[in-house]
CSV table of C-alpha atoms in Angstrom, one decimal:
chain,number,residue,atom,x,y,z
U,1,MET,CA,-115.7,-74.0,144.5
U,2,GLY,CA,-115.0,-76.0,141.4
U,3,THR,CA,-112.6,-78.9,140.9
U,4,LYS,CA,-110.7,-79.5,137.7
U,5,THR,CA,-110.9,-82.9,136.3
U,6,ALA,CA,-108.1,-84.9,134.9
U,7,ASP,CA,-109.3,-84.2,131.3
U,8,GLU,CA,-109.3,-80.5,131.8
U,9,THR,CA,-105.9,-80.6,133.4
U,10,GLY,CA,-104.5,-82.6,130.5
U,11,ALA,CA,-106.1,-80.3,128.0
U,12,GLU,CA,-104.5,-77.3,129.5
U,13,THR,CA,-101.1,-79.0,129.7
U,14,GLY,CA,-101.4,-80.0,126.1
U,15,ALA,CA,-102.3,-76.4,125.1
U,16,GLU,CA,-99.3,-75.1,127.0
U,17,ALA,CA,-97.0,-77.6,125.4
U,18,THR,CA,-98.4,-76.8,122.0
U,19,THR,CA,-97.8,-73.1,122.6
U,20,ASP,CA,-94.2,-73.7,123.8
U,21,GLU,CA,-93.5,-75.8,120.7
U,22,GLN,CA,-94.9,-73.0,118.5
U,23,LYS,CA,-92.7,-70.5,120.2
U,24,VAL,CA,-89.6,-72.7,119.7
U,25,SER,CA,-90.5,-73.3,116.1
U,26,VAL,CA,-91.0,-69.5,115.5
U,27,ALA,CA,-87.6,-68.9,117.2
U,28,LYS,CA,-85.9,-71.4,115.0
U,29,THR,CA,-87.5,-69.9,112.0
U,30,ASP,CA,-86.3,-66.5,113.0
U,31,GLU,CA,-82.7,-67.8,113.5
U,32,VAL,CA,-82.7,-69.5,110.1
U,33,THR,CA,-84.1,-66.3,108.5
U,34,GLU,CA,-81.4,-64.2,110.2
U,35,ALA,CA,-78.7,-66.6,109.0
U,36,GLU,CA,-80.0,-66.5,105.5
U,37,ASP,CA,-80.1,-62.7,105.6
U,38,THR,CA,-76.5,-62.6,106.9
U,39,LYS,CA,-75.3,-64.9,104.1
U,40,ALA,CA,-77.2,-62.8,101.5
U,41,GLU,CA,-75.6,-59.7,102.9
U,42,ASP,CA,-72.1,-61.3,102.9
U,43,THR,CA,-72.6,-62.5,99.3
U,44,THR,CA,-73.8,-59.0,98.2
U,45,ALA,CA,-70.8,-57.4,99.9
U,46,ALA,CA,-68.4,-59.8,98.2
U,47,GLU,CA,-70.0,-59.1,94.8
U,48,ASN,CA,-69.8,-55.4,95.4
U,49,ALA,CA,-66.1,-55.7,96.4
U,50,ALA,CA,-65.4,-57.7,93.2
U,51,ASP,CA,-67.2,-55.0,91.1
U,52,ASP,CA,-65.2,-52.3,92.8
U,53,VAL,CA,-61.9,-54.1,92.1
U,54,ALA,CA,-62.9,-54.6,88.4
U,55,GLU,CA,-63.8,-50.9,88.1
U,56,ASP,CA,-60.5,-49.9,89.7
U,57,ILE,CA,-58.6,-52.1,87.1
U,58,ASP,CA,-60.6,-50.6,84.3
U,59,ASP,CA,-59.9,-47.1,85.6
U,60,ASP,CA,-56.2,-47.8,85.9
U,61,GLU,CA,-56.1,-49.1,82.3
U,62,ASP,CA,-58.0,-46.0,81.1
U,63,ASP,CA,-55.5,-43.8,82.9
U,64,LEU,CA,-52.6,-45.4,81.0
U,65,PRO,CA,-51.7,-43.9,77.6
U,66,GLU,CA,-52.9,-45.7,74.6
U,67,ALA,CA,-49.3,-46.5,73.5
U,68,ALA,CA,-48.6,-48.2,76.9
U,69,ARG,CA,-51.8,-50.3,76.7
U,70,GLU,CA,-51.1,-51.5,73.1
U,71,GLU,CA,-48.1,-53.9,73.3
U,72,GLY,CA,-49.0,-55.3,69.9
U,73,PRO,CA,-46.6,-56.5,67.2
U,74,THR,CA,-45.1,-53.0,66.9
U,75,GLY,CA,-42.2,-53.7,69.2
U,76,VAL,CA,-41.8,-57.2,67.7
U,77,GLY,CA,-41.6,-55.9,64.2
U,78,GLN,CA,-39.1,-53.2,65.1
U,79,GLY,CA,-36.9,-55.8,66.9
U,80,ALA,CA,-37.0,-58.1,63.8
U,81,GLY,CA,-36.2,-55.2,61.5
U,82,ALA,CA,-33.2,-54.3,63.7
U,83,VAL,CA,-31.8,-57.8,63.6
U,84,VAL,CA,-32.3,-58.0,59.8
U,85,SER,CA,-30.5,-54.8,59.4
U,86,ALA,CA,-27.5,-56.0,61.4
U,87,ALA,CA,-27.5,-59.3,59.5
U,88,LEU,CA,-27.6,-57.6,56.1
U,89,GLY,CA,-24.7,-55.3,57.1
U,90,LEU,CA,-22.6,-58.2,58.2
U,91,VAL,CA,-23.3,-60.0,54.9
U,92,SER,CA,-22.3,-57.0,52.9
U,93,LEU,CA,-18.8,-57.2,54.6
U,94,THR,CA,-18.3,-60.9,54.6
U,95,GLY,CA,-19.9,-61.7,51.2
U,96,SER,CA,-22.9,-63.6,50.2
U,97,TRP,CA,-23.7,-66.8,48.4
U,98,ILE,CA,-25.5,-65.0,45.6
U,99,GLY,CA,-22.6,-62.6,45.2
U,100,THR,CA,-20.1,-65.5,44.9
U,101,VAL,CA,-22.3,-67.3,42.3
U,102,ALA,CA,-22.7,-64.1,40.3
U,103,ALA,CA,-18.9,-63.5,40.4
U,104,ALA,CA,-18.2,-67.0,39.2
U,105,ARG,CA,-20.8,-66.6,36.4
U,106,GLU,CA,-19.1,-63.4,35.3
U,107,THR,CA,-15.8,-65.1,35.2
U,108,LEU,CA,-17.2,-67.8,33.0
U,109,VAL,CA,-18.8,-65.3,30.7
U,110,GLY,CA,-15.5,-63.4,30.5
U,111,GLN,CA,-13.6,-66.6,29.5
U,112,LEU,CA,-16.1,-67.4,26.8
U,113,GLN,CA,-16.2,-63.9,25.3
U,114,THR,CA,-12.4,-63.3,25.4
U,115,SER,CA,-10.4,-64.8,22.6
U,116,SER,CA,-7.0,-66.3,23.2
U,117,THR,CA,-5.4,-63.6,21.0
U,118,ALA,CA,-6.7,-60.8,23.2
U,119,THR,CA,-4.2,-58.7,25.2
U,120,VAL,CA,-3.3,-59.7,28.7
U,121,ALA,CA,-4.9,-56.5,30.1
U,122,LYS,CA,-8.2,-57.3,28.3
U,123,GLN,CA,-8.1,-60.9,29.5
U,124,VAL,CA,-7.5,-59.8,33.1
U,125,LYS,CA,-10.3,-57.3,33.0
U,126,GLU,CA,-12.9,-59.6,31.4
U,127,VAL,CA,-12.1,-62.6,33.5
U,128,TYR,CA,-11.2,-61.1,36.9
U,129,GLY,CA,-12.1,-57.4,36.8
U,130,ASP,CA,-15.7,-57.8,35.9
U,131,ALA,CA,-16.1,-60.6,38.5
U,132,TRP,CA,-14.6,-58.4,41.1
U,133,GLN,CA,-16.9,-55.5,40.3
U,134,THR,CA,-19.9,-57.9,40.4
U,135,THR,CA,-18.9,-59.0,43.9
U,136,ALA,CA,-18.6,-55.3,45.0
U,137,LEU,CA,-22.0,-54.6,43.4
U,138,TRP,CA,-23.8,-57.3,45.4
U,139,GLY,CA,-22.0,-56.3,48.6
U,140,GLY,CA,-23.1,-52.7,48.1
U,141,LEU,CA,-26.7,-53.8,47.5
U,142,PHE,CA,-26.7,-55.7,50.8
U,143,ALA,CA,-25.2,-52.7,52.5
U,144,LEU,CA,-27.8,-50.4,51.1
U,145,LEU,CA,-30.6,-52.7,52.2
U,146,ALA,CA,-29.1,-52.8,55.7
U,147,LEU,CA,-28.9,-49.0,55.8
U,148,VAL,CA,-32.5,-48.6,54.6
U,149,VAL,CA,-33.9,-51.1,57.1
U,150,GLY,CA,-31.9,-49.7,60.0
U,151,VAL,CA,-32.9,-46.2,59.3
U,152,GLY,CA,-36.5,-47.3,58.9
U,153,VAL,CA,-36.5,-49.0,62.3
U,154,LEU,CA,-35.0,-46.0,64.0
U,155,ALA,CA,-37.5,-43.7,62.4
U,156,ARG,CA,-40.5,-45.9,63.1
U,157,PRO,CA,-41.5,-44.5,66.5
U,158,ALA,CA,-42.0,-41.0,64.9
U,159,PHE,CA,-44.8,-42.5,62.8
U,160,GLY,CA,-46.3,-44.7,65.5
U,161,ALA,CA,-48.1,-44.1,68.8
U,162,PRO,CA,-46.9,-40.9,70.4
U,163,GLY,CA,-45.1,-41.2,73.8
U,164,LYS,CA,-44.2,-44.9,73.3
U,165,PRO,CA,-40.4,-45.3,73.9
U,166,GLN,CA,-38.4,-47.6,71.7
U,167,ALA,CA,-36.6,-50.5,73.5
U,168,VAL,CA,-32.9,-49.8,74.1
U,169,TRP,CA,-31.8,-53.1,72.5
U,170,ILE,CA,-33.7,-52.3,69.4
U,171,LYS,CA,-32.0,-49.0,69.0
U,172,SER,CA,-28.6,-50.5,69.7
U,173,VAL,CA,-29.0,-53.3,67.1
U,174,ALA,CA,-30.5,-50.9,64.6
U,175,TRP,CA,-27.6,-48.5,64.9
U,176,GLY,CA,-25.3,-51.4,64.5
U,177,GLY,CA,-27.0,-52.4,61.3
U,178,VAL,CA,-26.8,-48.8,60.1
U,179,ALA,CA,-23.1,-48.6,60.9
U,180,LEU,CA,-22.3,-51.9,59.1
U,181,GLY,CA,-24.4,-50.7,56.1
U,182,VAL,CA,-22.4,-47.5,55.8
U,183,VAL,CA,-19.1,-49.3,56.1
U,184,GLY,CA,-20.2,-52.0,53.6
U,185,LEU,CA,-21.5,-49.4,51.2
U,186,LEU,CA,-18.3,-47.4,51.4
U,187,LEU,CA,-16.1,-50.5,50.8
U,188,ALA,CA,-18.3,-51.5,47.9
U,189,VAL,CA,-17.9,-48.2,46.2
U,190,LEU,CA,-14.1,-48.2,46.7
U,191,LYS,CA,-13.8,-51.8,45.3
U,192,TYR,CA,-16.1,-51.1,42.3
U,193,THR,CA,-14.2,-47.9,41.3
U,194,GLY,CA,-10.8,-49.5,41.7
U,195,PHE,CA,-9.6,-47.3,44.6
U,196,LEU,CA,-9.4,-50.5,46.8
U,197,LEU,CA,-7.6,-53.6,45.6
U,198,ASP,CA,-7.4,-52.6,42.0
U,199,LEU,CA,-6.4,-55.0,39.3
U,200,PRO,CA,-2.7,-55.5,38.9
U,201,SER,CA,-0.9,-53.7,36.2
U,202,THR,CA,0.0,-55.7,33.1
U,203,SER,CA,2.5,-53.4,31.6
């Protein structure tokens, strides 16, 4: 019957302690590995979710018609054209600076070219009649420009991207410019031909 010495007992105890420490170390390593694997799985899942969302957005954009995806300067240009048309139509009715200057120049030319011995009818025609016709001519020019620009804005969607509706306010302003252009052109023709506000009779 053998008896274990103190050294043998200490060696066995140290071996058991070392084994326990190794087991604890392995367990900790397994826990860390599992935690890292979990984080990696979460990161991969988040990346996949982000990719799915991006693909869904791309699919939604692809499903939209090309006209709806292209905002572009088309609407801006049409709106600007409608406003310009309305402004030109208004100028054709109220008069313009260039028309006033042209009428004043025509009056001066008439005064220089008409002798003092000319008849009253001739003087009235050369001094005032020609200036009045010049004013009507410039008003008609502005009215014609307003009409052309307004019709161009209204007809623009037919030559653009199919299926893209034109904004309501653009149509309204463009139709206003067309209406003012028609009225201004009609008044210009009536003034130029003498049917409206003709020169007074000198007889």
